[in-house]
Amino acid sequence: MLFTFQIYCDFAGYSFIALGCARIMGFQLIVNFARPYMATSIQDFWRRWHISLSTWFRDYLYIPLGGSRCSKWRTRMNLMITFVVSGLWHGANWTFVIWGGLNGLFQVIGNVMKPIKEQTRLCCGIRKDSIWLKAFNILLTFVLMTVTWTFFKAHTLEDALLAISKMVLPAGVLYKPDLSVLLYGTMGVGVLMVCDMLEEKNGKHPLLENDSITIRFASYVVLSMIILSVGVFDGGQFIYFQF
């Protein structure tokens, strides 16, 4: 779960740095992330995550294959092919192939199950705009993405399967985390998700785009202090630089 947030902060972080640097020089680049962990489905997730690459695969692979203009099963096959290829784009490793395949498979299953879910919702008398239904869908999507990220993170297929088995099978405490690191990480994730939820609701960042100039500049100062006090300055590269 923590890697799920780490990869988001890593990739979205340097994407936003690139956007900011480009804007200073007068260039307006495409926004690459739009609060992906607020997604209510895997399909919705890929509208929000790595938008530039998702758009490229849609325009140059999915649509030329026939896109959604074919039969239902051909459309689903096009989707699977697109995501398996996107996995291979990240590296010639079975872990990436399975990562891409799972993302495609979850979308196909979601598409097949859509009428059943709708019928279940109607039978249970749940409103389409129910906040509880939306929260459930967000949580389910997050759990499914955490499973896929396990394969993305692992160096080998054996490592990934071992990690999955440790998630579902009872085991003793094998690792005792540094409590200070865990505390900082938890605080960071908490602030991140609260800001993402508020931005999702209001359409702008609650601190960095606040109407009050005092709150905006106070946010800049506090964030700068946090970066300087707990930031890692050992020269390590961004995770996504390998791609």
mmCIF file of N, CA and C in Angstrom, residues 35-134:
data_model
loop_
_atom_site.group_PDB
_atom_site.id
_atom_site.type_symbol
_atom_site.label_atom_id
_atom_site.label_comp_id
_atom_site.label_asym_id
_atom_site.label_seq_id
_atom_site.Cartn_x
_atom_site.Cartn_y
_atom_site.Cartn_z
ATOM 1 N N ARG A 35 -5.583 13.289 -9.825
ATOM 2 C CA ARG A 35 -6.059 12.623 -8.603
ATOM 3 C C ARG A 35 -6.495 11.184 -8.867
ATOM 4 N N PRO A 36 -5.568 10.320 -9.323
ATOM 5 C CA PRO A 36 -5.929 8.955 -9.740
ATOM 6 C C PRO A 36 -6.538 8.093 -8.639
ATOM 7 N N TYR A 37 -6.177 8.337 -7.365
ATOM 8 C CA TYR A 37 -6.728 7.496 -6.302
ATOM 9 C C TYR A 37 -8.106 7.954 -5.835
ATOM 10 N N MET A 38 -8.675 8.912 -6.569
ATOM 11 C CA MET A 38 -10.086 9.250 -6.401
ATOM 12 C C MET A 38 -10.935 8.549 -7.463
ATOM 13 N N ALA A 39 -10.306 7.696 -8.283
ATOM 14 C CA ALA A 39 -11.003 7.001 -9.364
ATOM 15 C C ALA A 39 -12.000 5.995 -8.800
ATOM 16 N N THR A 40 -13.141 5.860 -9.489
ATOM 17 C CA THR A 40 -14.186 4.939 -9.044
ATOM 18 C C THR A 40 -14.180 3.630 -9.832
ATOM 19 N N SER A 41 -13.248 3.485 -10.767
ATOM 20 C CA SER A 41 -13.093 2.244 -11.527
ATOM 21 C C SER A 41 -11.694 2.225 -12.119
ATOM 22 N N ILE A 42 -11.268 1.055 -12.606
ATOM 23 C CA ILE A 42 -9.949 0.971 -13.235
ATOM 24 C C ILE A 42 -9.926 1.809 -14.508
ATOM 25 N N GLN A 43 -11.033 1.807 -15.240
ATOM 26 C CA GLN A 43 -11.131 2.633 -16.445
ATOM 27 C C GLN A 43 -10.973 4.116 -16.097
ATOM 28 N N ASP A 44 -11.647 4.539 -15.041
ATOM 29 C CA ASP A 44 -11.541 5.922 -14.576
ATOM 30 C C ASP A 44 -10.119 6.225 -14.121
ATOM 31 N N PHE A 45 -9.459 5.239 -13.481
ATOM 32 C CA PHE A 45 -8.080 5.413 -13.032
ATOM 33 C C PHE A 45 -7.171 5.779 -14.212
ATOM 34 N N TRP A 46 -7.362 5.064 -15.341
ATOM 35 C CA TRP A 46 -6.480 5.303 -16.481
ATOM 36 C C TRP A 46 -6.840 6.560 -17.270
ATOM 37 N N ARG A 47 -7.931 7.199 -16.899
ATOM 38 C CA ARG A 47 -8.189 8.538 -17.430
ATOM 39 C C ARG A 47 -7.454 9.586 -16.604
ATOM 40 N N ARG A 48 -6.975 9.192 -15.442
ATOM 41 C CA ARG A 48 -6.368 10.125 -14.501
ATOM 42 C C ARG A 48 -4.868 9.896 -14.320
ATOM 43 N N TRP A 49 -4.362 8.701 -14.655
ATOM 44 C CA TRP A 49 -2.965 8.336 -14.397
ATOM 45 C C TRP A 49 -2.169 8.371 -15.692
ATOM 46 N N HIS A 50 -0.989 9.004 -15.664
ATOM 47 C CA HIS A 50 -0.094 9.044 -16.826
ATOM 48 C C HIS A 50 -0.909 9.345 -18.088
ATOM 49 N N ILE A 51 -1.616 10.472 -18.052
ATOM 50 C CA ILE A 51 -2.576 10.817 -19.094
ATOM 51 C C ILE A 51 -1.910 10.917 -20.465
ATOM 52 N N SER A 52 -0.676 11.406 -20.516
ATOM 53 C CA SER A 52 0.015 11.547 -21.794
ATOM 54 C C SER A 52 0.239 10.189 -22.456
ATOM 55 N N LEU A 53 0.694 9.203 -21.690
ATOM 56 C CA LEU A 53 0.943 7.869 -22.253
ATOM 57 C C LEU A 53 -0.378 7.158 -22.567
ATOM 58 N N SER A 54 -1.354 7.276 -21.666
ATOM 59 C CA SER A 54 -2.659 6.653 -21.900
ATOM 60 C C SER A 54 -3.279 7.182 -23.186
ATOM 61 N N THR A 55 -3.155 8.496 -23.403
ATOM 62 C CA THR A 55 -3.699 9.116 -24.610
ATOM 63 C C THR A 55 -2.972 8.611 -25.843
ATOM 64 N N TRP A 56 -1.653 8.467 -25.740
ATOM 65 C CA TRP A 56 -0.843 7.985 -26.868
ATOM 66 C C TRP A 56 -1.254 6.563 -27.245
ATOM 67 N N PHE A 57 -1.366 5.673 -26.247
ATOM 68 C CA PHE A 57 -1.770 4.292 -26.532
ATOM 69 C C PHE A 57 -3.186 4.239 -27.102
ATOM 70 N N ARG A 58 -4.076 5.112 -26.622
ATOM 71 C CA ARG A 58 -5.442 5.150 -27.152
ATOM 72 C C ARG A 58 -5.444 5.546 -28.631
ATOM 73 N N ASP A 59 -4.669 6.607 -28.960
ATOM 74 C CA ASP A 59 -4.691 7.151 -30.319
ATOM 75 C C ASP A 59 -3.928 6.291 -31.324
ATOM 76 N N TYR A 60 -2.833 5.660 -30.869
ATOM 77 C CA TYR A 60 -1.954 4.984 -31.820
ATOM 78 C C TYR A 60 -1.981 3.459 -31.746
ATOM 79 N N LEU A 61 -2.736 2.885 -30.804
ATOM 80 C CA LEU A 61 -2.840 1.429 -30.740
ATOM 81 C C LEU A 61 -4.296 0.980 -30.593
ATOM 82 N N TYR A 62 -4.973 1.472 -29.561
ATOM 83 C CA TYR A 62 -6.347 1.027 -29.295
ATOM 84 C C TYR A 62 -7.304 1.380 -30.443
ATOM 85 N N ILE A 63 -7.287 2.629 -30.877
ATOM 86 C CA ILE A 63 -8.197 3.055 -31.956
ATOM 87 C C ILE A 63 -7.838 2.394 -33.293
ATOM 88 N N PRO A 64 -6.539 2.330 -33.702
ATOM 89 C CA PRO A 64 -6.210 1.615 -34.940
ATOM 90 C C PRO A 64 -6.605 0.133 -34.916
ATOM 91 N N LEU A 65 -6.623 -0.492 -33.733
ATOM 92 C CA LEU A 65 -7.069 -1.880 -33.620
ATOM 93 C C LEU A 65 -8.580 -2.013 -33.818
ATOM 94 N N GLY A 66 -9.268 -0.897 -33.769
ATOM 95 C CA GLY A 66 -10.723 -0.920 -33.916
ATOM 96 C C GLY A 66 -11.431 -0.243 -32.772
ATOM 97 N N GLY A 67 -10.694 -0.025 -31.658
ATOM 98 C CA GLY A 67 -11.264 0.662 -30.505
ATOM 99 C C GLY A 67 -12.542 0.022 -30.017
ATOM 100 N N SER A 68 -13.548 0.852 -29.780
ATOM 101 C CA SER A 68 -14.841 0.358 -29.299
ATOM 102 C C SER A 68 -15.875 0.306 -30.419
ATOM 103 N N ARG A 69 -15.401 0.430 -31.676
ATOM 104 C CA ARG A 69 -16.322 0.399 -32.805
ATOM 105 C C ARG A 69 -16.602 -1.026 -33.285
ATOM 106 N N CYS A 70 -16.004 -2.010 -32.585
ATOM 107 C CA CYS A 70 -16.163 -3.413 -32.977
ATOM 108 C C CYS A 70 -17.227 -4.071 -32.101
ATOM 109 N N SER A 71 -17.309 -5.397 -32.195
ATOM 110 C CA SER A 71 -18.180 -6.156 -31.306
ATOM 111 C C SER A 71 -17.667 -6.022 -29.877
ATOM 112 N N LYS A 72 -18.509 -6.384 -28.907
ATOM 113 C CA LYS A 72 -18.120 -6.259 -27.499
ATOM 114 C C LYS A 72 -16.857 -7.029 -27.196
ATOM 115 N N TRP A 73 -16.800 -8.281 -27.665
ATOM 116 C CA TRP A 73 -15.630 -9.109 -27.324
ATOM 117 C C TRP A 73 -14.386 -8.673 -28.071
ATOM 118 N N ARG A 74 -14.540 -8.164 -29.289
ATOM 119 C CA ARG A 74 -13.387 -7.629 -30.014
ATOM 120 C C ARG A 74 -12.880 -6.365 -29.331
ATOM 121 N N THR A 75 -13.803 -5.537 -28.853
ATOM 122 C CA THR A 75 -13.423 -4.330 -28.117
ATOM 123 C C THR A 75 -12.628 -4.693 -26.870
ATOM 124 N N ARG A 76 -13.095 -5.724 -26.160
ATOM 125 C CA ARG A 76 -12.397 -6.173 -24.959
ATOM 126 C C ARG A 76 -11.030 -6.745 -25.290
ATOM 127 N N MET A 77 -10.927 -7.438 -26.422
ATOM 128 C CA MET A 77 -9.623 -7.956 -26.852
ATOM 129 C C MET A 77 -8.682 -6.797 -27.187
ATOM 130 N N ASN A 78 -9.200 -5.767 -27.857
ATOM 131 C CA ASN A 78 -8.379 -4.581 -28.165
ATOM 132 C C ASN A 78 -7.840 -3.947 -26.882
ATOM 133 N N LEU A 79 -8.702 -3.917 -25.875
ATOM 134 C CA LEU A 79 -8.309 -3.345 -24.587
ATOM 135 C C LEU A 79 -7.186 -4.164 -23.955
ATOM 136 N N MET A 80 -7.327 -5.497 -23.982
ATOM 137 C CA MET A 80 -6.307 -6.374 -23.401
ATOM 138 C C MET A 80 -4.976 -6.210 -24.132
ATOM 139 N N ILE A 81 -5.029 -6.174 -25.460
ATOM 140 C CA ILE A 81 -3.797 -6.027 -26.251
ATOM 141 C C ILE A 81 -3.101 -4.715 -25.896
ATOM 142 N N THR A 82 -3.880 -3.646 -25.814
ATOM 143 C CA THR A 82 -3.322 -2.328 -25.511
ATOM 144 C C THR A 82 -2.607 -2.323 -24.173
ATOM 145 N N PHE A 83 -3.207 -2.936 -23.148
ATOM 146 C CA PHE A 83 -2.607 -2.894 -21.823
ATOM 147 C C PHE A 83 -1.428 -3.867 -21.683
ATOM 148 N N VAL A 84 -1.485 -4.996 -22.367
ATOM 149 C CA VAL A 84 -0.323 -5.899 -22.350
ATOM 150 C C VAL A 84 0.873 -5.219 -23.018
ATOM 151 N N VAL A 85 0.618 -4.521 -24.132
ATOM 152 C CA VAL A 85 1.695 -3.784 -24.811
ATOM 153 C C VAL A 85 2.217 -2.663 -23.920
ATOM 154 N N SER A 86 1.311 -1.996 -23.185
ATOM 155 C CA SER A 86 1.764 -0.931 -22.280
ATOM 156 C C SER A 86 2.644 -1.511 -21.175
ATOM 157 N N GLY A 87 2.354 -2.759 -20.769
ATOM 158 C CA GLY A 87 3.222 -3.429 -19.799
ATOM 159 C C GLY A 87 4.601 -3.688 -20.379
ATOM 160 N N LEU A 88 4.640 -4.173 -21.630
ATOM 161 C CA LEU A 88 5.915 -4.437 -22.307
ATOM 162 C C LEU A 88 6.692 -3.151 -22.536
ATOM 163 N N TRP A 89 5.972 -2.038 -22.727
ATOM 164 C CA TRP A 89 6.636 -0.745 -22.904
ATOM 165 C C TRP A 89 7.496 -0.414 -21.690
ATOM 166 N N HIS A 90 7.048 -0.829 -20.496
ATOM 167 C CA HIS A 90 7.800 -0.552 -19.274
ATOM 168 C C HIS A 90 9.015 -1.463 -19.129
ATOM 169 N N GLY A 91 9.004 -2.627 -19.768
ATOM 170 C CA GLY A 91 10.152 -3.516 -19.683
ATOM 171 C C GLY A 91 9.807 -4.933 -20.125
ATOM 172 N N ALA A 92 10.811 -5.634 -20.691
ATOM 173 C CA ALA A 92 10.605 -7.011 -21.151
ATOM 174 C C ALA A 92 10.736 -7.966 -19.963
ATOM 175 N N ASN A 93 9.736 -7.930 -19.116
ATOM 176 C CA ASN A 93 9.733 -8.754 -17.899
ATOM 177 C C ASN A 93 8.306 -9.229 -17.663
ATOM 178 N N TRP A 94 8.168 -10.472 -17.199
ATOM 179 C CA TRP A 94 6.833 -11.011 -16.963
ATOM 180 C C TRP A 94 6.048 -10.189 -15.944
ATOM 181 N N THR A 95 6.757 -9.560 -15.012
ATOM 182 C CA THR A 95 6.049 -8.747 -14.005
ATOM 183 C C THR A 95 5.298 -7.597 -14.661
ATOM 184 N N PHE A 96 5.920 -6.956 -15.667
ATOM 185 C CA PHE A 96 5.270 -5.843 -16.361
ATOM 186 C C PHE A 96 4.139 -6.335 -17.262
ATOM 187 N N VAL A 97 4.350 -7.502 -17.882
ATOM 188 C CA VAL A 97 3.304 -8.076 -18.733
ATOM 189 C C VAL A 97 2.054 -8.375 -17.900
ATOM 190 N N ILE A 98 2.254 -8.987 -16.723
ATOM 191 C CA ILE A 98 1.128 -9.307 -15.849
ATOM 192 C C ILE A 98 0.487 -8.037 -15.307
ATOM 193 N N TRP A 99 1.321 -7.045 -14.962
ATOM 194 C CA TRP A 99 0.791 -5.756 -14.505
ATOM 195 C C TRP A 99 -0.140 -5.159 -15.552
ATOM 196 N N GLY A 100 0.314 -5.105 -16.802
ATOM 197 C CA GLY A 100 -0.519 -4.578 -17.875
ATOM 198 C C GLY A 100 -1.747 -5.443 -18.110
ATOM 199 N N GLY A 101 -1.539 -6.778 -18.098
ATOM 200 C CA GLY A 101 -2.649 -7.703 -18.318
ATOM 201 C C GLY A 101 -3.723 -7.587 -17.257
ATOM 202 N N LEU A 102 -3.314 -7.415 -15.999
ATOM 203 C CA LEU A 102 -4.289 -7.275 -14.913
ATOM 204 C C LEU A 102 -5.103 -5.992 -15.064
ATOM 205 N N ASN A 103 -4.438 -4.911 -15.468
ATOM 206 C CA ASN A 103 -5.166 -3.658 -15.678
ATOM 207 C C ASN A 103 -6.215 -3.806 -16.779
ATOM 208 N N GLY A 104 -5.838 -4.524 -17.850
ATOM 209 C CA GLY A 104 -6.801 -4.776 -18.909
ATOM 210 C C GLY A 104 -7.905 -5.714 -18.458
ATOM 211 N N LEU A 105 -7.523 -6.787 -17.748
ATOM 212 C CA LEU A 105 -8.494 -7.782 -17.287
ATOM 213 C C LEU A 105 -9.516 -7.177 -16.334
ATOM 214 N N PHE A 106 -9.053 -6.358 -15.388
ATOM 215 C CA PHE A 106 -9.976 -5.725 -14.441
ATOM 216 C C PHE A 106 -10.985 -4.831 -15.167
ATOM 217 N N GLN A 107 -10.538 -4.172 -16.239
ATOM 218 C CA GLN A 107 -11.461 -3.327 -17.002
ATOM 219 C C GLN A 107 -12.479 -4.172 -17.764
ATOM 220 N N VAL A 108 -12.023 -5.289 -18.325
ATOM 221 C CA VAL A 108 -12.934 -6.188 -19.041
ATOM 222 C C VAL A 108 -13.976 -6.755 -18.079
ATOM 223 N N ILE A 109 -13.525 -7.204 -16.909
ATOM 224 C CA ILE A 109 -14.451 -7.740 -15.904
ATOM 225 C C ILE A 109 -15.451 -6.673 -15.478
ATOM 226 N N GLY A 110 -14.960 -5.451 -15.265
ATOM 227 C CA GLY A 110 -15.835 -4.349 -14.889
ATOM 228 C C GLY A 110 -16.882 -4.078 -15.958
ATOM 229 N N ASN A 111 -16.460 -4.182 -17.227
ATOM 230 C CA ASN A 111 -17.381 -3.966 -18.345
ATOM 231 C C ASN A 111 -18.448 -5.058 -18.410
ATOM 232 N N VAL A 112 -18.023 -6.313 -18.201
ATOM 233 C CA VAL A 112 -18.957 -7.447 -18.226
ATOM 234 C C VAL A 112 -19.929 -7.375 -17.054
ATOM 235 N N MET A 113 -19.424 -6.942 -15.903
ATOM 236 C CA MET A 113 -20.237 -6.917 -14.683
ATOM 237 C C MET A 113 -21.129 -5.683 -14.577
ATOM 238 N N LYS A 114 -20.957 -4.717 -15.477
ATOM 239 C CA LYS A 114 -21.685 -3.445 -15.361
ATOM 240 C C LYS A 114 -23.206 -3.621 -15.266
ATOM 241 N N PRO A 115 -23.841 -4.419 -16.156
ATOM 242 C CA PRO A 115 -25.299 -4.601 -16.032
ATOM 243 C C PRO A 115 -25.703 -5.261 -14.717
ATOM 244 N N ILE A 116 -24.888 -6.221 -14.248
ATOM 245 C CA ILE A 116 -25.190 -6.918 -12.992
ATOM 246 C C ILE A 116 -25.086 -5.954 -11.822
ATOM 247 N N LYS A 117 -24.043 -5.103 -11.821
ATOM 248 C CA LYS A 117 -23.887 -4.122 -10.745
ATOM 249 C C LYS A 117 -25.044 -3.132 -10.726
ATOM 250 N N GLU A 118 -25.477 -2.723 -11.924
ATOM 251 C CA GLU A 118 -26.580 -1.771 -12.012
ATOM 252 C C GLU A 118 -27.880 -2.390 -11.488
ATOM 253 N N GLN A 119 -28.105 -3.670 -11.844
ATOM 254 C CA GLN A 119 -29.302 -4.357 -11.375
ATOM 255 C C GLN A 119 -29.275 -4.534 -9.859
ATOM 256 N N THR A 120 -28.101 -4.858 -9.330
ATOM 257 C CA THR A 120 -27.938 -5.016 -7.880
ATOM 258 C C THR A 120 -28.204 -3.704 -7.160
ATOM 259 N N ARG A 121 -27.698 -2.616 -7.746
ATOM 260 C CA ARG A 121 -27.904 -1.287 -7.132
ATOM 261 C C ARG A 121 -29.388 -0.946 -7.063
ATOM 262 N N LEU A 122 -30.103 -1.227 -8.153
ATOM 263 C CA LEU A 122 -31.535 -0.938 -8.197
ATOM 264 C C LEU A 122 -32.315 -1.804 -7.214
ATOM 265 N N CYS A 123 -31.934 -3.083 -7.125
ATOM 266 C CA CYS A 123 -32.612 -4.009 -6.202
ATOM 267 C C CYS A 123 -32.411 -3.584 -4.746
ATOM 268 N N CYS A 124 -31.231 -3.044 -4.453
ATOM 269 C CA CYS A 124 -30.926 -2.633 -3.075
ATOM 270 C C CYS A 124 -31.414 -1.215 -2.774
ATOM 271 N N GLY A 125 -31.933 -0.545 -3.792
ATOM 272 C CA GLY A 125 -32.446 0.806 -3.591
ATOM 273 C C GLY A 125 -31.369 1.837 -3.308
ATOM 274 N N ILE A 126 -30.184 1.632 -3.873
ATOM 275 C CA ILE A 126 -29.064 2.562 -3.657
ATOM 276 C C ILE A 126 -29.070 3.607 -4.774
ATOM 277 N N ARG A 127 -29.028 4.867 -4.396
ATOM 278 C CA ARG A 127 -29.004 5.942 -5.380
ATOM 279 C C ARG A 127 -27.679 5.957 -6.139
ATOM 280 N N LYS A 128 -27.752 6.372 -7.395
ATOM 281 C CA LYS A 128 -26.549 6.401 -8.224
ATOM 282 C C LYS A 128 -25.517 7.390 -7.690
ATOM 283 N N ASP A 129 -25.999 8.467 -7.051
ATOM 284 C CA ASP A 129 -25.099 9.496 -6.532
ATOM 285 C C ASP A 129 -24.784 9.302 -5.046
ATOM 286 N N SER A 130 -25.039 8.100 -4.523
ATOM 287 C CA SER A 130 -24.782 7.814 -3.115
ATOM 288 C C SER A 130 -23.296 7.965 -2.795
ATOM 289 N N ILE A 131 -23.005 8.714 -1.733
ATOM 290 C CA ILE A 131 -21.606 8.906 -1.336
ATOM 291 C C ILE A 131 -20.972 7.610 -0.874
ATOM 292 N N TRP A 132 -21.797 6.730 -0.282
ATOM 293 C CA TRP A 132 -21.289 5.438 0.194
ATOM 294 C C TRP A 132 -20.931 4.524 -0.976
ATOM 295 N N LEU A 133 -21.735 4.578 -2.024
ATOM 296 C CA LEU A 133 -21.434 3.788 -3.216
ATOM 297 C C LEU A 133 -20.143 4.280 -3.861
ATOM 298 N N LYS A 134 -19.991 5.617 -3.929
ATOM 299 C CA LYS A 134 -18.773 6.182 -4.508
ATOM 300 C C LYS A 134 -17.553 5.808 -3.664
#
